[in-house]
CSV table of C-alpha atoms in Angstrom, one decimal:
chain,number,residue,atom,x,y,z
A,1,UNK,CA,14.7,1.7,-6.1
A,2,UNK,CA,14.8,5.7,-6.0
A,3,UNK,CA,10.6,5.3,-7.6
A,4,UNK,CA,10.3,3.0,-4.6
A,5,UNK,CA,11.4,5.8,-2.0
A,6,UNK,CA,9.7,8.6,-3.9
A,7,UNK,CA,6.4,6.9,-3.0
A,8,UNK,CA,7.1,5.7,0.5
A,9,UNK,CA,8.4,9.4,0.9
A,10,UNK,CA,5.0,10.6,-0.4
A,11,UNK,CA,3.6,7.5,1.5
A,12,UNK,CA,4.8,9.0,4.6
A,13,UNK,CA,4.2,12.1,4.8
A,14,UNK,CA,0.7,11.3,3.8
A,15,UNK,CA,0.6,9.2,7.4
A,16,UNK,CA,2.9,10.2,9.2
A,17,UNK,CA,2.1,10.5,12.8
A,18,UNK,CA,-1.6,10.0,12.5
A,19,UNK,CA,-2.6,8.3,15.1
A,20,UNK,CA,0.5,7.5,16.3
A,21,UNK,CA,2.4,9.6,18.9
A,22,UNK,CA,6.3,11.0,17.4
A,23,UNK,CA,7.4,10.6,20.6
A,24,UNK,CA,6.9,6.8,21.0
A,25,UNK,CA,9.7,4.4,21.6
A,26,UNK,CA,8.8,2.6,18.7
A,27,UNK,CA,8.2,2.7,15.0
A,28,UNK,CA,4.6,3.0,13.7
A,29,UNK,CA,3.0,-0.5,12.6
A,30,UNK,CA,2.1,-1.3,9.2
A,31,UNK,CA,0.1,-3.7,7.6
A,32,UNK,CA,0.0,-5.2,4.2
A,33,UNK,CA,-3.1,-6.1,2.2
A,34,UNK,CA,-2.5,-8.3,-0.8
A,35,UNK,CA,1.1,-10.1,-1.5
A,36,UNK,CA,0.4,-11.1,-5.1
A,37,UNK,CA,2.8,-7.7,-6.4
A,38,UNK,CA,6.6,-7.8,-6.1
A,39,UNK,CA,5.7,-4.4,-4.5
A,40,UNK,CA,5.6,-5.7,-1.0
A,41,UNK,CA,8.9,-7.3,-1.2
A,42,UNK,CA,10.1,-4.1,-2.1
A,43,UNK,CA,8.4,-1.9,0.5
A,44,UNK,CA,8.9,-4.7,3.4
A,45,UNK,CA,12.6,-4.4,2.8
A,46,UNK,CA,12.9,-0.8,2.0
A,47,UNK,CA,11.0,-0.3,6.0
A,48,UNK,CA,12.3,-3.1,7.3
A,49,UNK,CA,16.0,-1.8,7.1
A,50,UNK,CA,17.8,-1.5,10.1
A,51,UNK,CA,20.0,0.7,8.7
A,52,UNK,CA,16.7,3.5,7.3
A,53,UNK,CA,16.7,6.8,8.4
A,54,UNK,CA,14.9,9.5,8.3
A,55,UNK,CA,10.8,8.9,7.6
A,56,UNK,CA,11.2,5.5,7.3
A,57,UNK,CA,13.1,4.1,10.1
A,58,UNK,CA,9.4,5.2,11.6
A,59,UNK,CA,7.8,2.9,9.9
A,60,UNK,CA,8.0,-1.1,9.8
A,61,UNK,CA,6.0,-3.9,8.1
A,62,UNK,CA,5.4,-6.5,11.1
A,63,UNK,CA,2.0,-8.5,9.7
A,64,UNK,CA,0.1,-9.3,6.1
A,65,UNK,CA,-2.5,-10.6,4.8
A,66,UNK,CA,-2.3,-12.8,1.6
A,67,UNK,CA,-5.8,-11.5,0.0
A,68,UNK,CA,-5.3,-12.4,-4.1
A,69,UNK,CA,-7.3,-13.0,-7.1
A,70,UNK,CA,-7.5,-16.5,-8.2
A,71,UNK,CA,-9.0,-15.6,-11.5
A,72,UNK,CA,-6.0,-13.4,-12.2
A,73,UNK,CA,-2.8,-15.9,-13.3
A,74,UNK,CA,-0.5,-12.8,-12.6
A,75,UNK,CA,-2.5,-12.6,-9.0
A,76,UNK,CA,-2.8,-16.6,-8.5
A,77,UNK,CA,0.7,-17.6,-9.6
A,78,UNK,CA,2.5,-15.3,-7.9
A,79,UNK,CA,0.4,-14.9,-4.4
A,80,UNK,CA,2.1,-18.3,-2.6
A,81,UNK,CA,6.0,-16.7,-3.1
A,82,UNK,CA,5.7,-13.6,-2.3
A,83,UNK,CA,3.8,-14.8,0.9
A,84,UNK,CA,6.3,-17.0,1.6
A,85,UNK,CA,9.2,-14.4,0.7
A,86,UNK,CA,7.5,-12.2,3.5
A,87,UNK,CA,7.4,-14.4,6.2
A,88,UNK,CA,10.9,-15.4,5.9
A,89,UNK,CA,11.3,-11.5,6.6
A,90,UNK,CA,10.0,-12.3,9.9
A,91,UNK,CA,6.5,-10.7,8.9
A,92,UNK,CA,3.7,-12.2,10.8
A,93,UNK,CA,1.3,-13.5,8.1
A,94,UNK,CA,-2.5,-13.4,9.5
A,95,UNK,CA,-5.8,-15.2,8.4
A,96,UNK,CA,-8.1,-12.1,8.0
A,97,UNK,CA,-8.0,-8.4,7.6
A,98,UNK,CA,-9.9,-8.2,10.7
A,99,UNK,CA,-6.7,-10.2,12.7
A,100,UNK,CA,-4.5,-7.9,10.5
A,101,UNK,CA,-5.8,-4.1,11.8
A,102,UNK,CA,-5.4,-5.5,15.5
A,103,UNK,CA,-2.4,-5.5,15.0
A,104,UNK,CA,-1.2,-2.8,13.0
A,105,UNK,CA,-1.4,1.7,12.6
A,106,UNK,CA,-1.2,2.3,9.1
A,107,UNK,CA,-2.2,-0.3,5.7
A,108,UNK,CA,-1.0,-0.9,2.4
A,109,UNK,CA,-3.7,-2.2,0.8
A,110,UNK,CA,-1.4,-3.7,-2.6
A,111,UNK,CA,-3.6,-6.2,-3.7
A,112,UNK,CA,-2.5,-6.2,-7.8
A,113,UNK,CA,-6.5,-6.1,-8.8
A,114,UNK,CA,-8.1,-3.2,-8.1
A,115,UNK,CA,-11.5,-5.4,-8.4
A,116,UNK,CA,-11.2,-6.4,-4.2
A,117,UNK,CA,-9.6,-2.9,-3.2
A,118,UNK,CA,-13.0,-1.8,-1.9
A,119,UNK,CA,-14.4,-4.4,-0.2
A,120,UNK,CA,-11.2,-4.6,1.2
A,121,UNK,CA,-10.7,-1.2,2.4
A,122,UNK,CA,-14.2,-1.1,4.2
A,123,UNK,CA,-12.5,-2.3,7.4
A,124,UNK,CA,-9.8,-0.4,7.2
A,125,UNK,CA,-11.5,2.6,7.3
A,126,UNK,CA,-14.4,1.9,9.8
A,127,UNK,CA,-11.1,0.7,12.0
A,128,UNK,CA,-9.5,4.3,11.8
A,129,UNK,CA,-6.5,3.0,10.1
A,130,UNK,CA,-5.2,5.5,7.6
A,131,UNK,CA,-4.3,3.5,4.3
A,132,UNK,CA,-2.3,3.9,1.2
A,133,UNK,CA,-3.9,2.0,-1.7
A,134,UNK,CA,-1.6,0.9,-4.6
A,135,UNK,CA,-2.8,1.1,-8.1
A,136,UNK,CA,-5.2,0.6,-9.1
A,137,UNK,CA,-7.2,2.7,-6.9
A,138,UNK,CA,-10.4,0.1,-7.6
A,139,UNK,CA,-11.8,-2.3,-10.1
A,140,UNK,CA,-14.3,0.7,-11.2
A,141,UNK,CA,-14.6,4.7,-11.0
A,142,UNK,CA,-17.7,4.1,-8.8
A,143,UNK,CA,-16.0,2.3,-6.3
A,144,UNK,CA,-13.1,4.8,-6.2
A,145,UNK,CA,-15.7,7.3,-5.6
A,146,UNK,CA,-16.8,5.0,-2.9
A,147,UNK,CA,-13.8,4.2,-1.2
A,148,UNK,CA,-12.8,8.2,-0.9
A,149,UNK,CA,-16.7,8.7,0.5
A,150,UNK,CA,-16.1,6.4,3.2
A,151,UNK,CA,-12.6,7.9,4.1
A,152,UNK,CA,-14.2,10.7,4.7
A,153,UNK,CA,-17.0,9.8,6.2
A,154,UNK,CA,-14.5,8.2,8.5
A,155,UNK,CA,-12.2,10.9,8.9
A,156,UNK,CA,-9.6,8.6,8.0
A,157,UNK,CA,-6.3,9.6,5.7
A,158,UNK,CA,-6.5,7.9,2.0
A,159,UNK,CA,-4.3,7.8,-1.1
A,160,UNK,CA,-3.5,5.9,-3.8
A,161,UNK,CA,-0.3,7.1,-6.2
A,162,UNK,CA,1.9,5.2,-8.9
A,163,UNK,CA,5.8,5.3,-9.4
A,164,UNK,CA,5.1,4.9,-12.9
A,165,UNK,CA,4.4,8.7,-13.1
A,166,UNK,CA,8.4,9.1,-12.5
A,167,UNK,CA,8.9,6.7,-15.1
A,168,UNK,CA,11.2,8.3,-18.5
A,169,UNK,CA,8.6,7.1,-20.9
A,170,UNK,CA,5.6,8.8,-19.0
A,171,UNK,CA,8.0,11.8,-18.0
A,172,UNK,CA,9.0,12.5,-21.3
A,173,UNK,CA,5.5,12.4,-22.6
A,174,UNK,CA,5.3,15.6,-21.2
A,175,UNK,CA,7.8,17.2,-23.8
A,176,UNK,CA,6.3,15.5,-26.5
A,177,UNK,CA,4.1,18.1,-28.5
A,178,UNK,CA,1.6,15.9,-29.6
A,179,UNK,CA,1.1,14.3,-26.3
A,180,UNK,CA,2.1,16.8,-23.8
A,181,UNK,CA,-0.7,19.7,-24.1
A,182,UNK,CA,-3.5,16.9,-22.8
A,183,UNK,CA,-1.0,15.8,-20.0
């Protein structure tokens, strides 16, 4: 859970009143891209709480779009649940990623195979929407390249970040002599 608020935290601040005025009545809209990751279980509660504060009471999850890879059994198998697990949340679950940036300020585009992730982002961007992109950032350094091109083209606030780099095994990498002089 604390690696789950470390990256909303980043998440945040990243977005944070882009596009969306501080002073409204109500929080900031986001969207989700992709329910095939336990991730947006996580993040829909974690936004959704009534009882947030700070950063995140600003923010909550109120529509998703299933996306998924049917070629990926860890995609495929777990898509259908964590859809369903969302819309019990009282999440509006939509038909297109069109439908989905009507109605939301701010995407998380956490579709578990990076493959998609630019094709998907396209109309995020060309909508203004600024996004957070789970990782992977793509399915291919060339598309990475290409989705940061277009967010700046667009003018349009882009990240993608990983808890795992808080994880113990990665941190302690870092003291480990062999290792730590690449990282």
């Amino acid at each position: 859970r604390q690696l789950t608020r470390a990256a909303f935290f980043t998440l945040i601040a990243a977005i944070g009143g882009y596009g969306h005025s501080t002073l409204a009545d109500e929080p900031m809209k986001a969207g989700i891209i992709g329910l095939d990751t336990s991730h947006v279980v996580a993040f829909s509660k974690l936004l959704n709480d009534p009882n947030s504060g700070g950063v995140l009471a600003d923010v909550t999850v109120v529509a998703a779009y299933p996306g998924g890879s049917p070629d990926i059994p860890s995609s495929a198998d777990r898509l259908e649940g964590f859809t369903e697990t969302l819309r019990e949340m009282g999440i509006e679950i939509v038909d297109s990623i069109d439908e989905l940036l009507t109605k939301v300020d701010v995407v998380l585009l956490e579709s578990v195979d990076g493959r998609p992730h630019l094709e998907q982002v396209k109309p995020v961007l060309a909508a203004g929407k600024p996004v957070f992109i789970d990782k992977p950032v793509a399915g291919s350094l060339a598309d990475a390249l290409e989705i940061y091109r277009l967010a700046k083209e667009y003018d349009v606030p882009c990240f993608s970040s990983s808890s795992l780099r808080f994880s113990p095994g990665i941190l302690g990498m870092r003291d480990n002599d062999e290792v730590g002089d690449v990282l």
